[in-house]
Coordinates of C-alpha atoms in Angstrom, one line a residue:
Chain A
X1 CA -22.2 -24.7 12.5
X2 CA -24.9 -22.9 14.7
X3 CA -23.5 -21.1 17.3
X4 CA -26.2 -20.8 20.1
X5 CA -26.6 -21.6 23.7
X6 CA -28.6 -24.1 25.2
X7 CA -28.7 -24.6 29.4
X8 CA -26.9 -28.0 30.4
X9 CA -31.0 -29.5 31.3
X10 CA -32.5 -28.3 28.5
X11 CA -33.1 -31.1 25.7
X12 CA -32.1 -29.6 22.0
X13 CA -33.5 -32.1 19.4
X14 CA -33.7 -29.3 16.4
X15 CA -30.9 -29.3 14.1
X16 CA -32.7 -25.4 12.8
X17 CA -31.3 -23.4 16.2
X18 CA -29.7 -19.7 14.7
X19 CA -27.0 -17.9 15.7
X20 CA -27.0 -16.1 19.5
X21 CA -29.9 -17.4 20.3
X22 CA -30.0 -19.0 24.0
X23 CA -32.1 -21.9 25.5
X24 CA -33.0 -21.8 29.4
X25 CA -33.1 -24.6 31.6
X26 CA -35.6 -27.4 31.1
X27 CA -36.9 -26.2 28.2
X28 CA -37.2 -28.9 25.6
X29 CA -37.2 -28.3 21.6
X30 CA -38.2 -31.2 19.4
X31 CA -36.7 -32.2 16.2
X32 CA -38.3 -30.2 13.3
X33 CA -38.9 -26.9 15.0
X34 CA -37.5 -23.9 13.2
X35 CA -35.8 -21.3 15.6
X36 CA -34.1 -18.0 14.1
X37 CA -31.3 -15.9 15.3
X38 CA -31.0 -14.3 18.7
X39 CA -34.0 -15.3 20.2
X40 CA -34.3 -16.5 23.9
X41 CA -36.4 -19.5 25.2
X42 CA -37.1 -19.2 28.5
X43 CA -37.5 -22.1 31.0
X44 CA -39.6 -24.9 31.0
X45 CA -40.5 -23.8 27.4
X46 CA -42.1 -26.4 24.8
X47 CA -41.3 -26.2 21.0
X48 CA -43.3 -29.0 18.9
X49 CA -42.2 -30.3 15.6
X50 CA -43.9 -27.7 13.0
X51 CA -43.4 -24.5 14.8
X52 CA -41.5 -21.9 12.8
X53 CA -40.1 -19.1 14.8
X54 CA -38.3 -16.4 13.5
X55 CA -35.6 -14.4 14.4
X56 CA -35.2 -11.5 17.7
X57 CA -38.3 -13.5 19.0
X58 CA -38.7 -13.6 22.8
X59 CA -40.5 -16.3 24.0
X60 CA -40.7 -16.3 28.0
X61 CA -40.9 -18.5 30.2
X62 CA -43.3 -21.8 30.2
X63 CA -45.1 -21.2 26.7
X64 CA -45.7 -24.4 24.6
X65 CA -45.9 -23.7 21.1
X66 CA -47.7 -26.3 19.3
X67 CA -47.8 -27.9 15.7
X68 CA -49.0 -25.2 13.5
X69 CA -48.3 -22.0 15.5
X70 CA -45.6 -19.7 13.0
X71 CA -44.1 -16.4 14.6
X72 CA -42.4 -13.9 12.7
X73 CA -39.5 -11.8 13.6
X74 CA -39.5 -9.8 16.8
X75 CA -42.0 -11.5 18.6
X76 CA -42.9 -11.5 22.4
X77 CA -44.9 -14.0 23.7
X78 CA -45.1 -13.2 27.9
X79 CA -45.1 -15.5 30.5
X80 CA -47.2 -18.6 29.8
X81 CA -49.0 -17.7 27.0
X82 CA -51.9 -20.2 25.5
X83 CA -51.7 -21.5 22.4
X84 CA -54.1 -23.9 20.8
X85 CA -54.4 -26.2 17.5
X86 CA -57.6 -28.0 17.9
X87 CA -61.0 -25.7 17.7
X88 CA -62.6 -28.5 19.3
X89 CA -60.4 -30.9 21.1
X90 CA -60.8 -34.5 22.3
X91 CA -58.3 -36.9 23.6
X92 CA -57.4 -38.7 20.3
X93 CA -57.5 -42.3 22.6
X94 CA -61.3 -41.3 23.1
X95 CA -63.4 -44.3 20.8
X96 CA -65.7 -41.4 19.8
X97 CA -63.2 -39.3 18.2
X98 CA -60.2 -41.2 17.3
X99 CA -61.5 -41.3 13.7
X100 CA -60.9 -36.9 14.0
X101 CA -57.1 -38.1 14.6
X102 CA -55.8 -41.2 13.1
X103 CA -53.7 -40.4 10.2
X104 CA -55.1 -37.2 9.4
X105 CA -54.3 -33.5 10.1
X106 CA -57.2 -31.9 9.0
X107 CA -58.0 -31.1 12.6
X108 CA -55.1 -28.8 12.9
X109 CA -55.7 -25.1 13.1
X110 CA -52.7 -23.1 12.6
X111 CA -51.8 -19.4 14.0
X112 CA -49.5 -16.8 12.7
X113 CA -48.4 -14.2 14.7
X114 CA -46.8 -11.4 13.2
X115 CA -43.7 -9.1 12.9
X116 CA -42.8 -7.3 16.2
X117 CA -46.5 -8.1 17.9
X118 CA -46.7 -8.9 22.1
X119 CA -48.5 -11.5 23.5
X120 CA -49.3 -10.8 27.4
X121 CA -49.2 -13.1 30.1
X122 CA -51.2 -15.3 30.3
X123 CA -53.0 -15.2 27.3
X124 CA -54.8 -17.4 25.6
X125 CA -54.6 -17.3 21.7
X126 CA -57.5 -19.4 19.9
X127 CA -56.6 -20.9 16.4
X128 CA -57.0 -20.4 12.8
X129 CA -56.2 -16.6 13.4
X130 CA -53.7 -14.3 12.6
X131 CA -52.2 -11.4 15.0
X132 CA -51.1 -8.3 13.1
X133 CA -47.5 -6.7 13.1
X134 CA -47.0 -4.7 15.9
X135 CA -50.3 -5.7 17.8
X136 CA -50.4 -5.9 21.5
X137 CA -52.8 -8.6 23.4
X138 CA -53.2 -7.6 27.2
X139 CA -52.0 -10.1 29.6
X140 CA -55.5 -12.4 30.4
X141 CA -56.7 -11.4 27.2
X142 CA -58.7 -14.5 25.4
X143 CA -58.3 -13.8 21.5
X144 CA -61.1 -15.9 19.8
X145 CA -60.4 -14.0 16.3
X146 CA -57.6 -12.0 14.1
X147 CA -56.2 -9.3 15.5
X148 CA -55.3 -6.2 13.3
X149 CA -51.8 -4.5 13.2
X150 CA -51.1 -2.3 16.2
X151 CA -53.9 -2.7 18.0
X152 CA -54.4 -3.2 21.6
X153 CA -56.9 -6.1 22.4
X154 CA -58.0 -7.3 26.1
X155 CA -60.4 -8.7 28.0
X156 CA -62.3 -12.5 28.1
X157 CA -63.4 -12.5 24.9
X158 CA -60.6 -10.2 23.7
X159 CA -61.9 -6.6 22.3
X160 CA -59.8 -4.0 20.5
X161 CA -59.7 -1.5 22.8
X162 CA -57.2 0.9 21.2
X163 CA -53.8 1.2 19.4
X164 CA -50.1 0.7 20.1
X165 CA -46.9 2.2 18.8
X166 CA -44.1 0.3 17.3
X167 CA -42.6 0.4 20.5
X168 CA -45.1 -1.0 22.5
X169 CA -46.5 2.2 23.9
X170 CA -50.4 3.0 24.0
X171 CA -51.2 5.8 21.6
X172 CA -53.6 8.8 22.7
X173 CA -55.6 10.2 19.1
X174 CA -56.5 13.9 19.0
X175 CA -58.4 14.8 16.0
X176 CA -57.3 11.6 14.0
X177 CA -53.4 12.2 15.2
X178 CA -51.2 11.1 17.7
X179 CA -47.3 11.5 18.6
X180 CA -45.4 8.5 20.6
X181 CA -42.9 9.3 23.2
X182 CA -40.3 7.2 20.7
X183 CA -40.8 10.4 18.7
X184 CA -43.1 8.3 16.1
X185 CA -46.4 10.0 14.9
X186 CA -49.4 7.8 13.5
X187 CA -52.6 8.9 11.6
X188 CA -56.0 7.3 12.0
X189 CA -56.7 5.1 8.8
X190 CA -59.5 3.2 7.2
X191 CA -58.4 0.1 8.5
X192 CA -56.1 0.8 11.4
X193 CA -53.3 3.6 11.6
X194 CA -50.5 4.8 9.3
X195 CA -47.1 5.8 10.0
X196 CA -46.6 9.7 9.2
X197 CA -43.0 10.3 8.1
Chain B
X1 CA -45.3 -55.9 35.0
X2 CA -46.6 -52.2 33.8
X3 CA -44.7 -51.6 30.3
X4 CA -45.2 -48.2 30.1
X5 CA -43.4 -45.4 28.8
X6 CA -41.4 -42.7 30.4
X7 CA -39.1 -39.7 28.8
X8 CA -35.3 -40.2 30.7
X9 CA -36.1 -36.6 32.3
X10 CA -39.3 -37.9 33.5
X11 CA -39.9 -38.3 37.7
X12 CA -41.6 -41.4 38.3
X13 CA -42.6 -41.9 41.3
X14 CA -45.9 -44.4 41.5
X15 CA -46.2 -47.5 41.1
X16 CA -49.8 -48.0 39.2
X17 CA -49.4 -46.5 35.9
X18 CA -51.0 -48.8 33.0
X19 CA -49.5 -50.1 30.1
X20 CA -49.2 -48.2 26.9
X21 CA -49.2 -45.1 28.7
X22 CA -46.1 -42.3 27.8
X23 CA -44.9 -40.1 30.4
X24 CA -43.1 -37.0 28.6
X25 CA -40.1 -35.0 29.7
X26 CA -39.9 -32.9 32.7
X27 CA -43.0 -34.7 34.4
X28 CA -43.5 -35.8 37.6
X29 CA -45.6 -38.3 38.9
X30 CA -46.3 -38.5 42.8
X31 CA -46.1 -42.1 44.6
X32 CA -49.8 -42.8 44.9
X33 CA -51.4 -41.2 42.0
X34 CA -52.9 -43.6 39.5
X35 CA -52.9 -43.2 35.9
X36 CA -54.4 -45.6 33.5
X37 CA -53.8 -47.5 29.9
X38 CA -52.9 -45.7 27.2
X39 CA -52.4 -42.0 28.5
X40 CA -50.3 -39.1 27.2
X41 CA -48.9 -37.1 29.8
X42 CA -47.1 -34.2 28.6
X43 CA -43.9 -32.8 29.7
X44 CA -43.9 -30.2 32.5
X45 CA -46.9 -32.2 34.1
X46 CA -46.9 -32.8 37.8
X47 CA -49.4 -35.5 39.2
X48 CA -50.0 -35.2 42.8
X49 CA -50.7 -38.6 45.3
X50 CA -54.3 -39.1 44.9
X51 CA -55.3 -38.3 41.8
X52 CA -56.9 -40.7 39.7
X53 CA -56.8 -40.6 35.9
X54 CA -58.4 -43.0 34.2
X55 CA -57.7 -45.0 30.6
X56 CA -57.1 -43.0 27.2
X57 CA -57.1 -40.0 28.8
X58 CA -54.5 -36.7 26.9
X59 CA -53.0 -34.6 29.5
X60 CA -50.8 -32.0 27.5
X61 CA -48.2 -30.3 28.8
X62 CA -48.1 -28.4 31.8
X63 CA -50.5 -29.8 33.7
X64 CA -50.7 -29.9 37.4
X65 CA -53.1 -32.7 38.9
X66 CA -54.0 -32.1 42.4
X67 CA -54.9 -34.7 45.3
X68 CA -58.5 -34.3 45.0
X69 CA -58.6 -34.2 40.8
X70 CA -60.5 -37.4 39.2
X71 CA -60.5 -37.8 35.3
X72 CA -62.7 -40.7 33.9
X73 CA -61.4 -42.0 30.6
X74 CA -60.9 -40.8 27.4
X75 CA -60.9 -37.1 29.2
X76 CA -58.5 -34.1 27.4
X77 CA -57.3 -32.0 29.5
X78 CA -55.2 -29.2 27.2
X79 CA -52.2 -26.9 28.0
X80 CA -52.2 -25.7 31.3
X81 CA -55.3 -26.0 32.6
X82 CA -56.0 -25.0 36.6
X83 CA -57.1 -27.4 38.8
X84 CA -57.7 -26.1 42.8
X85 CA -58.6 -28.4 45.8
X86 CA -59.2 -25.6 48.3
X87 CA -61.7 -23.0 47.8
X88 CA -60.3 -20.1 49.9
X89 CA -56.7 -20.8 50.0
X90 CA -54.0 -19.4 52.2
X91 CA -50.2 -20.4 53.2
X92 CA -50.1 -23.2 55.5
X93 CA -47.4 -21.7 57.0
X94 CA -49.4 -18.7 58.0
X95 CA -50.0 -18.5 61.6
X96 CA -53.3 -17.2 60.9
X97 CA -54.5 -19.9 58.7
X98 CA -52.6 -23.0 60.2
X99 CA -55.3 -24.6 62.2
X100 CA -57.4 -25.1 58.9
X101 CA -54.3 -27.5 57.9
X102 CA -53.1 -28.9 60.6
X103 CA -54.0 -32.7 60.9
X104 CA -56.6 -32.3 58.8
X105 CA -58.2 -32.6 54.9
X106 CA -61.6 -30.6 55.3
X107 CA -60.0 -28.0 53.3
X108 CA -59.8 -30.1 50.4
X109 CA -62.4 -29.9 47.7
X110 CA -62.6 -32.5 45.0
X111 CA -63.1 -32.1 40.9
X112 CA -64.5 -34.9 39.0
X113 CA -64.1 -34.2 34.8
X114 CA -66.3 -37.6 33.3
X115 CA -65.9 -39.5 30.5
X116 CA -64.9 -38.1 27.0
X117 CA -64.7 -34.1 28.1
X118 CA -62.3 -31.7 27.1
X119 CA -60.6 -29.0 29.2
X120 CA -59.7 -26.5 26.9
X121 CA -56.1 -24.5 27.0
X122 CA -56.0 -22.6 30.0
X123 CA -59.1 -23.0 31.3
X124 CA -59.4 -23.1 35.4
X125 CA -61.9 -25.1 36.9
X126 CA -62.8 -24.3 40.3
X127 CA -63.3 -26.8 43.0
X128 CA -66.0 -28.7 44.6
X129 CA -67.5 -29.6 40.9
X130 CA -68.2 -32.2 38.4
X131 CA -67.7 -31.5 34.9
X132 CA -69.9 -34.0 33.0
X133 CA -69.3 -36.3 30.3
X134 CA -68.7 -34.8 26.8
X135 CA -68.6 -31.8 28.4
X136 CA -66.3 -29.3 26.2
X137 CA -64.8 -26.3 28.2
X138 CA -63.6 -23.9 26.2
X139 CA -59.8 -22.1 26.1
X140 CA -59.9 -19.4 28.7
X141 CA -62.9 -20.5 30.9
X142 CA -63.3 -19.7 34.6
X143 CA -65.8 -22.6 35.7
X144 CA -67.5 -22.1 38.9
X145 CA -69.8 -24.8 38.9
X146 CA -71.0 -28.0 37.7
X147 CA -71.2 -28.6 33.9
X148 CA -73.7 -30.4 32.3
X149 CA -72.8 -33.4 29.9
X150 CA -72.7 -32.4 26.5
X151 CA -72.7 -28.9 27.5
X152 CA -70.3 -26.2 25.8
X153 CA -69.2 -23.6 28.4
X154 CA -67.6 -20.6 27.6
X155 CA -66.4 -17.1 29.6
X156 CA -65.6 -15.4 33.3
X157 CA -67.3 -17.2 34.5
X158 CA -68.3 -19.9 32.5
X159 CA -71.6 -20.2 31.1
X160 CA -73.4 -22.4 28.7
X161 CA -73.5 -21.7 24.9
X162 CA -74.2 -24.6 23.0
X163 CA -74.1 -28.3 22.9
X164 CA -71.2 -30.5 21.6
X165 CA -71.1 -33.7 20.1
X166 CA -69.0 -37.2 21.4
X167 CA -66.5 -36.2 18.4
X168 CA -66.7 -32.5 19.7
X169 CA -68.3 -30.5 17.3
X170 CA -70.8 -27.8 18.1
X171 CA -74.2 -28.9 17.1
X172 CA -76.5 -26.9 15.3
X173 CA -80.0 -27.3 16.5
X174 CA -83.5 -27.1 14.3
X175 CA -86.5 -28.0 15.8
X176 CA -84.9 -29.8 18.3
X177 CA -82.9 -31.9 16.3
X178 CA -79.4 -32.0 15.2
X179 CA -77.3 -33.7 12.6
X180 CA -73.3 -33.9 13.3
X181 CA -70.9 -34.3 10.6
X182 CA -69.5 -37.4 12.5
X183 CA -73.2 -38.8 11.4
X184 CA -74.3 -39.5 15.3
X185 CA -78.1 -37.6 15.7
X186 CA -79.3 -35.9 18.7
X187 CA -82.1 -34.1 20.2
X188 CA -83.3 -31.7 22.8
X189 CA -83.9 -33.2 26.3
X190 CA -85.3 -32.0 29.0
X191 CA -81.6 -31.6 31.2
X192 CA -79.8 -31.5 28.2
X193 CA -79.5 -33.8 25.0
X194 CA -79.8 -37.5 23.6
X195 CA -78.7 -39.9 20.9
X196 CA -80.8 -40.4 18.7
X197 CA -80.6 -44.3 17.1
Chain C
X1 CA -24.8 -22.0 57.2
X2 CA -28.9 -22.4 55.8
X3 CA -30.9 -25.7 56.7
X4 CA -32.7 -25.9 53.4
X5 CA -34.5 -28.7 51.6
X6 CA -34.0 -29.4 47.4
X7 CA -34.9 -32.1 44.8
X8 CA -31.9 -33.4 43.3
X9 CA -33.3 -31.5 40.1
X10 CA -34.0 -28.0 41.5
X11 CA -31.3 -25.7 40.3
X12 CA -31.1 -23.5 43.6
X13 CA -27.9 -20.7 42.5
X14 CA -28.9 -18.5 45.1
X15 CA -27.0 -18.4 48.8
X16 CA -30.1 -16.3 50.4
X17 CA -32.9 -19.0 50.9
X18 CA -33.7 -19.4 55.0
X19 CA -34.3 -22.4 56.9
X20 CA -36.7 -24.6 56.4
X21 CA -37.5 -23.8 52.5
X22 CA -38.4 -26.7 50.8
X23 CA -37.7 -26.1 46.6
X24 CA -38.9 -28.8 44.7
X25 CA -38.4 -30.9 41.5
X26 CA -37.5 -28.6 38.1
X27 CA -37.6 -25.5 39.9
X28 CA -34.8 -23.0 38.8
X29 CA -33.8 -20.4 41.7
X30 CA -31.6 -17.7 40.0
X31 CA -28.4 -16.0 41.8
X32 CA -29.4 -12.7 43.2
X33 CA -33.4 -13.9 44.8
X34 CA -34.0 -13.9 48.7
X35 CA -36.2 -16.8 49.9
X36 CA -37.4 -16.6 53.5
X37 CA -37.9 -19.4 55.9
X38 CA -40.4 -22.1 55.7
X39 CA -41.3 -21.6 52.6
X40 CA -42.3 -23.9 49.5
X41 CA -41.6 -23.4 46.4
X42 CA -43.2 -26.3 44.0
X43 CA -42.0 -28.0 41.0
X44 CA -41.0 -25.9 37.6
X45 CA -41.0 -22.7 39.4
X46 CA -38.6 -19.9 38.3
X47 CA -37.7 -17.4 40.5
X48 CA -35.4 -14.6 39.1
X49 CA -32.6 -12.1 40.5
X50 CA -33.7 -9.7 42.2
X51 CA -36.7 -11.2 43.6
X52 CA -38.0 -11.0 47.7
X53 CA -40.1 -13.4 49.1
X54 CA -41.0 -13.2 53.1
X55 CA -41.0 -16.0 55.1
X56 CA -43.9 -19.1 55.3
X57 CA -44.8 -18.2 51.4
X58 CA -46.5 -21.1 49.7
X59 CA -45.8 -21.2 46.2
X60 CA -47.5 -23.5 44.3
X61 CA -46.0 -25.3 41.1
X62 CA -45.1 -23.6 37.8
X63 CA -45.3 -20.0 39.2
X64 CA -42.6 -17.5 37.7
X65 CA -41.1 -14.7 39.6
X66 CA -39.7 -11.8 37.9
X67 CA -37.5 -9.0 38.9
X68 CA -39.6 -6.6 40.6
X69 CA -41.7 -9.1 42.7
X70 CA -42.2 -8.8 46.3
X71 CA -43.9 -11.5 48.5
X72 CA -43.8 -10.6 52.6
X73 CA -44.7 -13.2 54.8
X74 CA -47.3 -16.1 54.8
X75 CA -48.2 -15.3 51.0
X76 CA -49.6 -18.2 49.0
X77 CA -49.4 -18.5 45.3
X78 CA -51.7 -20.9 43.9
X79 CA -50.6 -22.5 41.0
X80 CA -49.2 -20.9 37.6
X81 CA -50.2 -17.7 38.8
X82 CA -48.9 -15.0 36.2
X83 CA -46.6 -12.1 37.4
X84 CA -45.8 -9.3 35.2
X85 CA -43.3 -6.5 35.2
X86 CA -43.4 -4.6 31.9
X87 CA -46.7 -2.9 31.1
X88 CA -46.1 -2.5 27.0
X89 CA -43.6 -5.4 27.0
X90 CA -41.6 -5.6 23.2
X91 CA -38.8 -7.9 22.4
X92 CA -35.4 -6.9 23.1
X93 CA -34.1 -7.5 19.7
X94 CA -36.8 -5.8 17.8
X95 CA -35.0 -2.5 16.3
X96 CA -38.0 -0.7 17.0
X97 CA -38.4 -1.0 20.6
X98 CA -34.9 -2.3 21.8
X99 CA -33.6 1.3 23.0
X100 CA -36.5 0.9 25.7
X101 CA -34.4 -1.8 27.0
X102 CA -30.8 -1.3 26.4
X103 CA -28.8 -0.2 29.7
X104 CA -31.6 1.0 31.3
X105 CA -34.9 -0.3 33.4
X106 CA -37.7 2.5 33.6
X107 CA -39.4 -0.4 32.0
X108 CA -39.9 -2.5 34.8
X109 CA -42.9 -1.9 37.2
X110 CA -43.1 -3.5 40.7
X111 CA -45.5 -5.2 42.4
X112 CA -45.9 -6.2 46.2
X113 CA -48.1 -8.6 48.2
X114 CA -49.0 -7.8 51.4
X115 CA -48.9 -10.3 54.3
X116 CA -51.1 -13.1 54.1
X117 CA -52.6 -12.1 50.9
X118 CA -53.7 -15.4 49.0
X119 CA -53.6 -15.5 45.2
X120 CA -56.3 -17.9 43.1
X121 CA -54.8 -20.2 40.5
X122 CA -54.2 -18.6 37.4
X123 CA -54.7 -15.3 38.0
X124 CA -53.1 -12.8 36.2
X125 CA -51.7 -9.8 38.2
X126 CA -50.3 -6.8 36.0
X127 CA -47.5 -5.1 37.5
X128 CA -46.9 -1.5 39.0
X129 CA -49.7 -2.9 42.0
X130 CA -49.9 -3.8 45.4
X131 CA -52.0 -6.3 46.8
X132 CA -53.2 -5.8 50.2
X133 CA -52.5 -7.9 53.8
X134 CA -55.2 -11.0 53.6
X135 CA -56.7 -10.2 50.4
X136 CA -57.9 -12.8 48.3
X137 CA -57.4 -12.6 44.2
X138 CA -60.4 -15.7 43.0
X139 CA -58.5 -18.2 40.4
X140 CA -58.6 -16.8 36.8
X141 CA -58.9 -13.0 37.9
X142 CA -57.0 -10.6 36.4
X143 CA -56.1 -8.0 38.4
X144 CA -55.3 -4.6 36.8
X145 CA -55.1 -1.9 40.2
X146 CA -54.3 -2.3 43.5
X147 CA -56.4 -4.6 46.1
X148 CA -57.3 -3.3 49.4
X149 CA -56.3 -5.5 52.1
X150 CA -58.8 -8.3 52.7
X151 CA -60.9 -7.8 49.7
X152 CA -61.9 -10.3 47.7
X153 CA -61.1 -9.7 43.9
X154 CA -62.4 -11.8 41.4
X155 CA -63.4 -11.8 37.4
X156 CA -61.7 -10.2 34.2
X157 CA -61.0 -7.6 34.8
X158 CA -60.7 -8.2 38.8
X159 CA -63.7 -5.7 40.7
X160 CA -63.9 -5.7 44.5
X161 CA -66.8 -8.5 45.6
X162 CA -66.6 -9.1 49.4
X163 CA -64.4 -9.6 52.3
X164 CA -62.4 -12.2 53.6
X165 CA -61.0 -12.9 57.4
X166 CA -57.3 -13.9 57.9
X167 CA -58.5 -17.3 57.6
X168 CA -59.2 -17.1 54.3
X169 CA -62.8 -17.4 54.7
X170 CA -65.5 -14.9 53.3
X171 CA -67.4 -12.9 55.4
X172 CA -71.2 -12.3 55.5
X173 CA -72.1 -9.4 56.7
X174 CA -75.7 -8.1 58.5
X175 CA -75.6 -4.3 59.9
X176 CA -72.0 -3.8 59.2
X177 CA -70.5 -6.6 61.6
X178 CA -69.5 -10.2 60.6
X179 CA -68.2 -13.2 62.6
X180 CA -66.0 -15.7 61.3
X181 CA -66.0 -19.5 61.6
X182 CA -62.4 -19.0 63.1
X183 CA -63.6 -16.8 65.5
X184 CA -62.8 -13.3 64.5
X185 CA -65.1 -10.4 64.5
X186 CA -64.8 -7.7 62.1
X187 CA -66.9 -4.5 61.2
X188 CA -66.9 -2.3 58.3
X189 CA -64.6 0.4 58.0
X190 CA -64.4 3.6 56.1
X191 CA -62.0 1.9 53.7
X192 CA -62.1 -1.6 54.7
X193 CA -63.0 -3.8 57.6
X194 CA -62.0 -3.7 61.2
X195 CA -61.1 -6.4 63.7
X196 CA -63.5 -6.5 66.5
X197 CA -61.3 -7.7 69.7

């Protein structure tokens, strides 16, 4: 039996809940949603049938995470973040586009959102993309493409702009090197950064 | 007698909803707003006396429909989009502000979104403005001003970047003609494009 | 004992909210936040321990208050304005990052508005910030350093683009002096504007 705690108004319709994870008040998670161990939902949260989140995963308040969005472990998406599954949306009751909708999925864009990586406030995450482990997206940003591991994008569209520790902090490169106040130290790599042990 | 649809959680408090329409959990709906047939109103939505939504129109979660907001049919509005009524807002309770609000509604600016558009997620759409039919706004856009139909608008602020199709796709122009995969034709007018038979 | 005003679905667990609040439908009020008088606080707001809002705030639905927000009097809050109060947030229960956040809270950064400030819908305010008295943050800015009182912010990120009055109204300078619809005459200041009695 799961053992995890759900707030008196919030509606639980997954039977996939872990262990120690806790459920705020008027959130609502619908039947088929996958949710790991100790993660937290805050309030007014939406989980749709699909969505696979995994475990340690901190989801804030008022995000809706829609059909086709998957987050690995460790994940923390800030205050109302925007997800999307529809590059080009229309209201499925719309004559001119019903035909997109009925009995087909092909319309649905899926996002992945890797091990350990932040979402900011606020932001809004565009589909068919993929944000890397440990990447950081800056409250506001607008992320219209993938996002490589442990970098730091912002801005409307979202640019890299830098890159970010395992622990979230913003590292500063001197001659291809930097050292984290966690006591980590990174190298600059052809495709990113690399941990130096 | 309306047979509608409403989620146990829901608030309903008007009494000219149309049939077929579902009203999802955590919503409220304001005495005196009017929603048509055949809606989706998503949970976490609040609907404030006045508004007008017409038929077959998808309101996903989260939305907040102010007194001044008017959706034609078949409209999308996705997750959390920002409507306004006021253009330069303050607290009503503010001493220095009051007399703006006080016994009267010239404060209030109105939003009309026309038939078949799409509000992408997150997108906040300034007052005083039309956004016209087919219009697609994309994820993330500040619009602060009219929209044409058709019209794909991108950005802070918003501007124009393309044309969309009734079924929503982007249309690739040649020579002033394009072809959409949904097999309707179109070409370049002089305020913006037409159907070709 | 306090005179104040809830939906039957508000959860209100805090005993310091002043006369004259109204909190309204889904909205969660945590133990341990101070609410002044008159003020509203609309449907599916959150407002956390720890939080202090002045009297005559208007805050509009779906806003979220975390620890380390401070509202004085006569703020409004349009709606689903995002607050912030970590500035490299990580999840808690990622191994990597949780000793930032066990037993201790250099993490969390503060951010105050001044009297009368107004804040645009959807606007994204990072933390460790103060807004100043009667500023104005446009919907959909996202503002990144402090706001000097009465300036009008707006854009991604938010830059400096004019001056409001108390009213709310923006001002149009000629020679350095302005006068506002309301009445009030201001001139330019070293590091601001002036009222002219």
């Amino acid at each position: 039996m799961s053992r995890y705690r759900a707030h008196p108004t919030a509606i639980v319709e997954s039977a996939s809940i872990g262990d120690g994870t806790t459920i705020w008040a008027f959130a609502h998670v619908m039947k088929g949603a996958s949710i790991g161990k100790d993660c937290n939902i805050g309030d007014h949260c939406f989980v749709e049938p699909g969505v696979s989140i995994g475990d340690g995963c901190v989801i804030k308040n008022g995000n809706m995470l829609w059909e086709g969005v998957t987050l690995e472990g460790g994940v923390f998406v800030g205050p109302h973040v925007f997800f999307t599954n529809d590059l080009y949306p229309r209201s499925r009751h719309l004559p001119e586009a019903a035909s997109r909708y009925a009995g087909r999925k092909d319309w649905l864009a899926k996002t992945r959102v890797k091990r350990g990586a932040s979402l900011g406030a606020g932001a809004v995450i565009l589909a068919d993309l993929t944000i890397g482990e440990f990447a950081m997206v800056a409250a506001g940003a607008v992320v219209t493409k993938d996002v490589p591991a442990h970098a730091l994008v912002l801005g409307n569209p979202a640019r890299a702009r830098g890159w970010v520790c395992r622990c979230g902090r913003v590292l500063r490169f001197s001659k291809g090197k930097a050292s984290c106040a966690c006591s980590l130290r990174w190298k600059s790599a052809k495709h990113g950064i690399e941990n130096i042990r």
